[in-house]
Amino acid sequence: MRAVIAEDSVLLRVGLVKVLEAVGYEVAAAVGDADALLVAVEEHRPQVVVVDVRMPPGFTDEGVRAALVIRRQWPEVAVLLLSQYVEERYAADLLASNTSGVGYLLKERVANVDDFVEALQRVAAGGTALDPEVVAQLLVRRHRDPLEKLTPRERDVLGLMAQGHSNNAIAESLVVSESAVAKHINSIFTKLDLPTADATHRRVLAVLRYLGEG
Amino acid sequence: MIKTSRLRERLRRGAAHPVLAWVTGDEEQHQGRPGVLQELLLVGAGVPFLIPLYALTTNASKLAVPSLVPLLVFLTVLTALQRARFRVLGGLGIPERQPDSPPGTPAPLRLLAAVRSEATWRQIGYHLVVGPTLALGGVLALVGCGAGAVMATVFGWGWLLPPGSVAHPTGHRYLATGLVTAGGIALLLAGPWLAVRVARTDRRAARALLGPSRARELERRVEDLAESRAGVVDAADAERRRIERDLHDGAQQRLVSLAMNLGLARKTLKNVPPEAMQVIIDAHEEAQAAIAELRDLVRGLHPVVLEDRGLDAALSGIAARAPLPVRLRVDLPQRLSPTVEAVAYFVVSEALANVAKHARASRVDLTVQQLAGRLRIEITDDGIGGADPTRGTGLVGLRKRAASVDGTLTIDSPVGGPTNITVELPCEL
């Protein structure tokens, strides 16, 4: 797996390279700003890029904007955004066009190497990884909508779905059987009034609805 | 006496008729009494101002309404001269009068504004009535001093006159000459006394009639204060931003790097004694807890997203991180001024912290909306109530913070709850 890293702090850039190499990734380039990132992606065409949100020159949302450019120009390149704080607005930007092959996590999640690598692989494989923090932020604005109809358990399941977890992973984290998860998910689809298309498509739609985009 | 103090009270409120202002004088007593000689000089310098008055009254018929312009110019010049007299001889700086109309106003309008301005009429009052009256008093005082000096010294120079003159002291006229001398001494005392009184009155009158009016001065003071307060509020925000940035670039990154390294150690170190591994695990978890704590603290300061995407976007983060469930409703059609956004963010952040600390609530409803040009923030919790805005439970700080941009904070918190805090801020400053 080839990766490109964009992070303006030298300290963290070195740390990220170490973590990725420790788990068998090949880091093709590690750069310090969004422009250099686009150049590196053009040159190396990695499977995945790991991008800091706050980078020079403005230190606001440069990483988010670079991620959108990358997803548009090189759809085969997955993007995982990292930030000291996560913001639902940036998540919404990232997911507005496409929920596949994108992730948005707090930087400190890298410290839990196994979980981080799992999320990175999920994103690289075309899935989604959203930080529970972002999901919580999206939840505080949910009221008077179909989600109100969900039971607390179903909301938990949908939250984990939104983070990008598979049924298997959801079952594990809620300590229930996989068939129970499947039942919850079907009930969610019904309550959210989602068309009976293929499961993946419905899953994405449910997540979008959950994120207030659908 | 009673009347005077009442007048003074009205004056202090800027409500008295300006021409009366000089009668009662004002509170600021002149520090360091000037000497009699100086007062005589000041009064003496006032005498020549009788000349233009004389010119004006004798030509009054010619200087009717059509020739307002020369009169106004004349007034301006007179005022400048009088101000110079007080500055140089009276040790009194009279503030410049504010222009009646903004620069670039066409001449006719400027003229109209000048005529309508009460400052113009106050000046006319000084130049035509008060000033001349006092100048006459000054003439009396000076003449008194001069005559007194001549009369008091009659024994000194009377000899020089031919014998038989009135002032030539000879035997049978000693009594008369003595009386003249005594009268002279009396005049020498009375003249300066009068000069000092005149000078004092003149100072008060000039300050009241030639300077800006009390109301105008207060108005300007309020403007200055509002400006400097806005500066202070902005400086506080800038400081918060700086601290946020410093922590983001410094301590937070070091901690994340530390946690990453410990995480790597946890994953990659093999053949470590279990006790040593436990130490690494503890350190790893401690580092992560520190990161989370610092993150919450710093996010409360001034998040980047507040400037980048506005108040609406920034509130999600605070609401999500509150230690109890928050339902957030935001309805803001457009961005507000950055200062108001910063104050509103701080208020919400502190109010939620307050609820978490004191209210023993199970949930909070947070509504932020724009109503008739005001930003209205409502924080309702289902806690125990009894919040007292006068006691130091953070509510005082909230109220001050709201007041810093002319906002208000009202609390409704009956014992037993629920508590509702409503903050209203202006949308624009």
XYZ file of C-alpha atoms in Angstrom:
643
model
C 0.000 0.000 0.000
C 1.370 3.360 -1.029
C 0.505 6.406 1.028
C 1.245 10.135 0.933
C 1.235 12.192 4.121
C 0.533 15.927 4.426
C 1.166 17.400 7.869
C 2.789 20.745 8.614
C 4.189 19.798 12.011
C 7.526 18.050 11.520
C 7.136 16.206 14.798
C 3.824 14.641 13.793
C 4.905 14.067 10.198
C 7.784 11.934 11.447
C 5.414 10.150 13.850
C 2.899 9.395 11.095
C 5.593 8.039 8.800
C 6.796 5.807 11.623
C 3.313 4.464 12.370
C 2.481 3.813 8.714
C 5.786 2.125 8.013
C 5.496 0.039 11.176
C 2.282 -1.482 9.840
C 3.683 -2.136 6.370
C 2.676 0.931 4.324
C 5.085 2.470 1.868
C 5.178 6.241 2.411
C 5.867 7.689 -1.036
C 5.999 11.309 0.128
C 5.539 13.307 3.322
C 4.840 16.996 2.719
C 3.939 20.088 4.760
C 1.213 21.892 2.834
C -1.754 21.406 0.492
C -0.007 22.502 -2.710
C 2.860 20.084 -2.195
C 0.267 17.403 -1.413
C -1.475 17.821 -4.780
C 1.871 17.683 -6.551
C 2.809 14.512 -4.653
C -0.548 12.835 -5.388
C -0.182 13.687 -9.078
C 3.289 12.192 -9.062
C 2.880 9.083 -6.896
C -0.818 8.188 -7.271
C -0.973 6.556 -3.824
C -3.869 4.346 -2.739
C -4.452 6.600 0.241
C -3.429 10.030 1.537
C -3.363 11.059 5.167
C -3.983 14.799 5.419
C -3.865 17.324 8.255
C -6.810 19.748 8.105
C -5.005 22.862 9.353
C -2.071 23.667 7.122
C -0.276 26.744 5.811
C -0.931 29.382 4.634
C -4.265 30.037 6.379
C -4.295 27.283 9.036
C -8.061 26.812 8.720
C -9.487 24.122 6.409
C -6.771 23.776 3.739
C -6.727 19.996 4.217
C -10.475 19.691 3.622
C -10.232 21.695 0.420
C -7.265 19.658 -0.788
C -9.203 16.473 0.002
C -12.124 17.633 -2.156
C -9.757 18.392 -5.036
C -8.146 14.964 -4.716
C -11.500 13.145 -4.611
C -12.628 15.016 -7.718
C -9.432 14.726 -9.753
C -8.223 11.291 -8.680
C -11.308 9.354 -7.495
C -9.199 6.238 -7.014
C -7.182 7.947 -4.256
C -8.772 7.571 -0.822
C -8.425 10.421 1.676
C -8.164 10.264 5.450
C -8.299 13.651 7.157
C -6.759 14.152 10.570
C -7.287 17.103 12.898
C -6.717 18.240 16.486
C -10.455 18.970 16.606
C -13.140 17.577 14.338
C -15.930 19.775 12.990
C -19.197 18.489 11.558
C -19.139 21.229 8.912
C -15.897 19.860 7.482
C -17.297 16.337 7.615
C -20.376 17.515 5.711
C -18.150 19.108 3.050
C -16.194 15.907 2.740
C -19.242 13.666 2.508
C -21.406 15.954 0.404
C -20.394 14.491 -2.917
C -19.382 10.993 -1.955
C -19.181 8.884 1.181
C -16.797 6.289 -0.191
C -13.056 6.393 0.285
C -13.098 9.237 2.818
C -12.316 9.428 6.503
C -12.146 12.131 9.130
C -10.587 11.383 12.491
C -9.084 13.140 15.462
C -5.303 13.167 15.254
C -4.961 11.434 18.603
C -6.646 8.319 17.179
C -3.323 7.540 15.479
C -2.009 6.688 18.942
C -4.297 3.641 19.029
C -2.347 2.067 16.234
C -4.597 -0.946 15.586
C -7.825 1.070 15.435
C -6.166 3.691 13.281
C -4.825 1.181 10.801
C -8.216 -0.493 10.676
C -9.849 2.835 9.800
C -7.141 3.615 7.248
C -7.642 0.279 5.553
C -11.393 0.757 5.511
C -11.003 4.106 3.810
C -8.410 2.788 1.355
C -10.845 -0.007 0.470
C -13.513 2.578 -0.463
C -15.333 2.710 2.879
C -15.892 5.506 5.359
C -14.321 6.309 8.703
C -15.838 9.024 10.821
C -14.701 9.958 14.290
C -17.295 9.317 16.995
C -16.794 13.005 17.924
C -18.115 14.097 14.535
C -20.987 11.709 14.775
C -21.844 13.140 18.208
C -21.770 16.650 16.753
C -24.174 15.618 14.018
C -26.433 14.070 16.636
C -26.960 17.262 18.638
C -28.781 18.756 15.676
C -31.097 15.842 15.095
C -34.685 16.524 16.057
C -38.086 16.583 14.470
C -36.995 14.255 11.707
C -37.294 10.581 10.819
C -34.395 9.769 13.119
C -36.668 10.627 16.043
C -38.533 7.438 15.208
C -35.465 5.295 15.854
C -34.972 3.493 19.125
C -31.807 4.375 21.066
C -30.341 1.021 20.037
C -31.069 1.695 16.365
C -29.453 5.086 16.686
C -26.338 3.446 18.109
C -26.266 1.067 15.178
C -26.754 3.890 12.680
C -24.034 5.902 14.408
C -21.575 3.063 14.036
C -22.698 2.578 10.449
C -22.028 6.237 9.841
C -18.544 5.819 11.233
C -18.072 3.246 8.505
C -18.117 0.016 10.467
C -19.229 -3.303 8.984
C -22.077 -5.334 10.516
C -19.498 -7.580 12.070
C -17.676 -4.696 13.739
C -20.963 -3.160 14.903
C -21.994 -6.456 16.472
C -18.659 -6.629 18.259
C -18.746 -3.105 19.633
C -22.375 -3.372 20.821
C -21.806 -6.921 22.107
C -24.755 -8.391 20.213
C -25.053 -11.028 17.526
C -24.563 -10.163 13.905
C -28.120 -11.199 13.085
C -29.421 -8.760 15.691
C -27.440 -6.009 13.962
C -28.910 -7.018 10.599
C -32.395 -6.813 12.152
C -31.707 -3.352 13.527
C -30.401 -2.211 10.164
C -33.484 -3.449 8.337
C -35.697 -1.688 10.834
C -33.656 1.504 10.298
C -34.098 1.247 6.519
C -37.832 0.866 6.963
C -38.156 3.775 9.375
C -36.047 6.041 7.228
C -38.213 5.075 4.273
C -35.301 4.024 2.092
C -35.910 2.295 -1.256
C -35.173 -1.384 -1.447
C -32.101 -1.243 -3.625
C -28.857 -3.051 -3.008
C -27.709 -3.052 0.582
C -24.584 -0.923 0.080
C -26.583 1.784 -1.608
C -29.184 1.803 1.157
C -26.451 1.862 3.726
C -24.898 4.963 2.179
C -28.322 6.592 1.904
C -29.033 5.876 5.559
C -25.746 7.400 6.553
C -26.406 10.449 4.371
C -29.840 10.859 5.887
C -28.215 10.563 9.273
C -25.674 13.212 8.415
C -28.424 15.526 7.318
C -27.501 15.425 3.662
C -30.241 13.249 2.270
C -29.033 78.385 47.526
C -31.472 75.544 47.023
C -32.211 76.868 43.609
C -28.514 76.928 42.758
C -27.942 73.357 43.803
C -30.966 72.274 41.811
C -29.662 74.105 38.809
C -26.326 72.510 39.321
C -27.956 69.116 39.422
C -29.738 69.854 36.171
C -26.519 71.109 34.689
C -24.726 67.965 35.623
C -27.367 66.081 33.743
C -26.699 68.358 30.818
C -30.241 69.675 30.881
C -29.890 73.312 31.933
C -30.079 76.179 29.554
C -26.505 76.757 28.393
C -26.545 80.503 28.994
C -27.338 79.791 32.623
C -24.413 77.427 32.873
C -21.954 80.163 33.644
C -24.132 81.549 36.441
C -23.780 78.474 38.565
C -20.318 77.625 37.391
C -19.159 74.096 37.420
C -17.674 71.702 39.864
C -14.125 71.710 38.662
C -12.460 74.284 40.870
C -9.377 75.772 39.421
C -6.369 74.043 40.876
C -3.523 76.250 42.138
C -5.024 79.751 42.490
C -3.409 82.157 40.036
C -1.974 85.347 41.541
C -3.800 88.652 41.577
C -1.441 90.096 39.007
C -2.203 87.341 36.583
C -5.903 87.786 37.116
C -5.484 91.490 36.451
C -3.716 90.651 33.206
C -6.462 88.245 32.186
C -9.151 90.773 32.963
C -7.210 93.531 31.254
C -6.841 91.458 28.105
C -10.616 91.103 28.101
C -11.207 94.827 27.857
C -10.284 95.266 24.146
C -13.109 92.881 23.318
C -15.486 95.721 24.078
C -14.417 97.346 20.801
C -15.958 94.791 18.406
C -19.098 94.799 20.521
C -19.280 98.533 20.144
C -18.774 98.162 16.384
C -21.422 95.498 16.258
C -24.063 97.410 18.198
C -23.565 100.641 16.300
C -23.850 98.786 12.993
C -26.560 96.450 14.170
C -28.973 97.572 11.471
C -26.437 96.676 8.761
C -25.608 93.343 10.316
C -29.085 91.891 10.085
C -29.937 88.425 8.851
C -28.556 88.749 5.267
C -25.028 89.188 6.549
C -25.050 86.143 8.770
C -21.866 84.853 7.202
C -19.613 87.712 8.317
C -21.208 87.481 11.744
C -20.454 83.783 11.987
C -16.907 84.311 10.746
C -16.629 87.141 13.218
C -17.840 84.875 15.984
C -15.311 82.216 15.070
C -12.473 84.737 15.149
C -13.679 86.225 18.435
C -13.975 82.812 19.995
C -10.482 81.891 18.867
C -9.085 85.102 20.334
C -10.924 84.611 23.607
C -9.742 81.012 23.836
C -6.195 82.239 23.266
C -6.641 84.786 26.055
C -7.741 82.108 28.491
C -5.059 79.699 27.391
C -2.192 82.161 27.638
C -3.254 84.314 30.575
C -5.861 82.279 32.388
C -4.239 78.861 32.409
C -7.469 77.418 31.040
C -7.666 75.223 27.976
C -11.137 75.382 26.502
C -11.769 72.347 24.276
C -12.432 73.047 20.617
C -16.025 73.112 19.663
C -17.086 70.151 17.538
C -17.845 70.971 13.892
C -21.597 71.254 13.367
C -21.553 69.387 10.086
C -19.367 66.633 8.658
C -16.566 67.703 6.302
C -17.638 68.094 2.712
C -21.056 69.567 3.522
C -22.086 72.267 1.014
C -21.759 75.824 2.304
C -25.468 76.672 2.628
C -26.092 73.575 4.694
C -23.043 74.310 6.804
C -24.388 77.770 7.450
C -27.771 76.375 8.397
C -26.175 73.894 10.745
C -24.126 76.659 12.340
C -27.215 78.801 12.872
C -29.150 75.874 14.289
C -26.320 74.792 16.546
C -26.810 75.731 20.159
C -23.043 76.179 20.408
C -23.342 79.170 18.073
C -25.942 80.732 20.316
C -23.895 80.059 23.388
C -20.994 81.863 21.755
C -23.207 84.780 20.798
C -24.375 84.858 24.394
C -20.804 85.123 25.584
C -19.567 87.651 23.046
C -22.574 89.960 23.221
C -23.705 89.714 26.829
C -21.498 87.949 29.311
C -18.089 88.875 27.942
C -18.804 92.598 27.631
C -20.455 92.785 31.061
C -17.407 91.192 32.603
C -15.127 93.388 30.508
C -16.879 96.423 32.003
C -16.293 94.912 35.412
C -12.672 94.506 34.356
C -12.491 98.162 33.350
C -13.825 99.104 36.775
C -11.282 96.898 38.475
C -8.383 98.268 36.453
C -9.486 101.860 36.852
C -9.877 101.175 40.561
C -6.342 99.801 40.744
C -4.917 102.720 38.761
C -6.808 105.376 40.679
C -6.026 103.630 43.944
C -2.331 103.612 43.141
C -2.399 107.309 42.308
C -4.463 108.267 45.361
C -2.639 106.111 47.869
C 0.684 107.636 47.009
C -0.557 111.228 47.130
C 1.840 112.078 49.939
C 4.680 110.997 47.727
C 4.000 113.155 44.700
C 1.678 115.865 45.982
C 4.719 118.013 46.797
C 5.555 118.263 43.139
C 2.325 120.040 42.359
C 2.154 123.760 42.668
C 1.034 124.855 46.149
C -2.669 125.368 46.237
C -3.512 122.336 44.097
C -6.002 119.856 45.445
C -3.464 117.202 46.165
C -0.690 119.437 47.459
C -0.418 118.511 51.093
C -0.253 121.612 53.212
C -1.073 122.139 56.810
C -4.805 122.614 56.667
C -5.255 119.996 53.916
C -3.544 117.128 55.687
C -6.893 115.664 56.607
C -8.161 115.743 53.010
C -4.919 114.302 51.691
C -5.087 111.611 54.353
C -8.611 110.726 53.310
C -7.498 110.541 49.671
C -4.703 108.198 50.708
C -7.097 106.002 52.687
C -9.510 105.953 49.765
C -6.623 104.992 47.506
C -5.673 102.109 49.763
C -9.301 100.986 49.807
C -9.400 101.125 46.009
C -6.099 99.216 45.814
C -7.754 96.446 47.832
C -11.076 96.582 46.051
C -9.670 96.669 42.501
C -7.772 93.375 42.649
C -10.624 91.823 44.657
C -13.000 92.751 41.876
C -10.480 91.599 39.223
C -10.189 88.188 40.871
C -13.997 87.866 41.066
C -14.380 88.950 37.453
C -11.631 86.617 36.280
C -13.202 83.656 38.092
C -16.640 84.352 36.702
C -15.127 84.890 33.283
C -13.399 81.549 33.384
C -16.586 79.739 34.281
C -18.592 81.595 31.685
C -16.030 80.961 28.967
C -15.814 77.292 29.776
C -19.590 76.961 29.734
C -20.278 79.093 26.685
C -17.236 78.848 24.422
C -16.394 75.191 24.840
C -18.452 72.219 23.764
C -21.669 71.833 25.716
C -21.895 69.391 28.566
C -24.201 67.177 26.556
C -21.927 67.211 23.541
C -18.926 66.499 25.700
C -20.690 63.552 27.320
C -21.743 62.328 23.912
C -18.151 62.383 22.756
C -17.020 60.685 25.921
C -19.549 57.905 25.345
C -18.326 57.495 21.775
C -14.725 57.298 22.962
C -15.621 54.800 25.663
C -17.631 52.635 23.281
C -14.691 52.613 20.903
C -12.147 51.744 23.548
C -14.431 49.064 24.975
C -14.789 47.470 21.558
C -11.005 47.553 21.367
C -10.727 45.757 24.685
C -13.248 43.099 23.642
C -11.408 42.513 20.372
C -8.068 42.399 22.140
C -9.409 39.712 24.476
C -10.559 37.670 21.484
C -7.235 38.106 19.748
C -5.535 36.906 22.902
C -7.736 33.806 23.038
C -6.956 33.092 19.391
C -3.255 33.434 20.081
C -3.406 31.052 23.045
C -5.398 28.548 20.988
C -2.867 28.715 18.189
C 0.102 28.401 20.537
C -1.368 25.355 22.245
C -2.306 23.796 18.922
C 1.183 24.232 17.552
C 2.929 23.416 20.799
C 1.733 21.335 23.723
C -1.058 19.557 21.849
C 1.231 18.349 19.081
C 3.862 17.201 21.552
C 1.262 15.226 23.465
C -0.104 13.625 20.296
C 3.424 12.739 19.230
C 4.077 11.264 22.683
C 0.881 9.212 22.511
C 1.781 8.021 18.994
C 5.198 6.834 20.157
C 3.742 5.086 23.188
C 1.116 3.498 20.913
C 3.865 2.280 18.600
C 5.808 0.935 21.554
C 2.703 -0.891 22.742
C 2.238 -2.439 19.325
C 5.794 -3.242 18.291
C 7.738 -4.041 21.475
C 8.029 -7.747 21.978
C 9.651 -9.645 24.884
C 8.969 -6.815 27.336
C 8.381 -7.883 30.917
C 4.653 -7.559 31.701
C 5.333 -4.948 34.438
C 7.184 -2.722 31.950
C 4.429 -3.197 29.370
C 1.860 -2.171 32.000
C 3.832 1.050 32.581
C 3.784 1.761 28.849
C 0.055 1.050 28.676
C -0.645 3.350 31.630
C 1.474 6.129 30.143
C -0.258 5.696 26.793
C -3.691 6.004 28.343
C -2.615 8.923 30.529
C -1.315 10.771 27.473
C -4.582 10.206 25.640
C -6.612 11.445 28.602
C -4.429 14.573 28.756
C -4.952 15.154 25.027
C -8.729 14.876 25.368
C -8.779 17.216 28.367
C -6.608 19.798 26.667
C -8.665 19.512 23.484
C -11.896 20.308 25.296
C -10.293 23.204 27.116
C -8.731 24.724 24.017
C -11.850 24.227 21.911
C -13.682 26.404 24.424
C -11.258 29.273 23.834
C -11.688 30.216 20.224
C -11.974 27.463 17.644
C -10.758 28.101 14.126
C -14.100 26.963 12.760
C -15.760 29.967 14.424
C -13.931 32.353 12.150
C -13.892 29.989 9.209
C -17.557 28.944 9.174
C -19.301 31.078 11.777
C -21.214 30.631 15.009
C -23.696 28.042 13.703
C -20.909 25.663 12.700
C -18.886 26.230 15.854
C -21.767 25.438 18.229
C -21.967 21.756 17.184
C -18.636 21.083 18.828
C -19.515 22.625 22.190
C -22.915 20.964 22.262
C -21.474 17.556 21.403
C -18.794 17.759 24.063
C -21.044 18.853 26.905
C -21.149 16.130 29.566
C -24.952 15.908 29.258
C -27.256 15.576 26.241
C -27.770 18.848 24.407
C -30.367 19.523 21.748
C -29.217 22.290 19.498
C -31.391 24.471 17.277
C -29.680 27.198 15.319
C -31.447 29.538 12.936
C -29.095 32.207 11.688
C -29.738 33.458 8.157
C -26.310 35.088 7.891
C -22.965 35.546 9.578
C -22.754 38.051 12.426
C -19.942 40.422 13.231
C -16.851 38.478 14.383
C -16.872 40.164 17.794
C -20.487 39.197 18.439
C -19.814 35.650 17.215
C -16.915 35.358 19.623
C -18.953 36.673 22.563
C -21.895 34.413 21.706
C -19.604 31.381 21.447
C -18.029 32.159 24.790
C -21.430 32.674 26.430
C -22.758 29.322 25.178
C -19.556 27.542 26.120
C -19.568 28.977 29.660
C -23.303 28.536 30.142
C -23.097 24.838 29.264
C -20.112 24.398 31.576
C -22.175 26.094 34.277
C -25.136 23.784 33.759
C -22.847 20.765 33.910
C -21.276 22.033 37.127
C -24.255 23.287 39.120
C -27.637 22.397 37.691
C -27.739 18.606 38.138
C -29.680 18.518 34.883
C -30.309 15.533 32.643
C -30.638 17.513 29.414
C -30.212 20.956 27.913
C -32.052 22.680 25.105
C -29.999 25.277 23.303
C -31.679 27.618 20.831
C -29.868 30.304 18.888
C -31.803 32.550 16.554
C -31.905 35.988 15.060
C -34.900 38.108 15.996
C -35.361 41.667 14.784
C -31.689 42.431 14.452
C -30.799 40.813 17.787
C -29.154 37.506 18.432
C -31.117 35.509 20.971
C -29.520 32.598 22.802
C -31.724 30.466 25.029
C -30.297 27.796 27.297
C -32.889 25.733 29.145
C -32.017 22.882 31.499
C -34.207 20.567 33.544
C -32.032 20.810 36.630
C -32.671 21.873 40.214
C -33.045 25.599 39.498
C -32.314 28.253 42.086
C -29.510 29.774 40.021
C -28.663 33.169 41.468
C -27.206 35.585 38.940
C -25.772 37.769 41.685
C -23.748 34.976 43.253
C -20.489 33.850 41.752
C -21.548 30.805 39.848
C -20.090 32.024 36.590
C -23.298 33.850 35.761
C -21.752 37.175 36.733
C -18.971 36.622 34.227
C -21.529 35.676 31.578
C -23.511 38.812 32.205
C -20.387 40.964 31.977
C -19.345 39.268 28.792
C -22.771 39.940 27.266
C -22.694 43.531 28.486
C -19.329 44.052 26.808
C -21.183 44.295 23.493
C -24.331 45.939 24.909
C -26.038 42.604 25.357
C -28.355 41.506 28.135
C -28.695 38.326 30.148
C -31.860 37.309 31.966
C -32.266 34.284 34.188
C -35.436 32.532 35.189
C -34.572 29.859 37.689
C -37.211 28.934 40.236
C -36.123 26.526 42.944
C -36.827 23.056 41.587
C -36.152 24.157 38.024
C -36.279 24.394 35.104
C -33.683 27.108 34.540
C -33.857 29.323 31.497
C -31.030 31.678 30.594
C -31.719 34.132 27.783
C -28.912 36.178 26.310
C -29.603 38.866 23.759
C -26.814 40.438 21.772
C -26.803 42.954 18.946
C -26.004 41.277 15.618
C -23.825 44.123 14.454
C -21.675 46.481 16.472
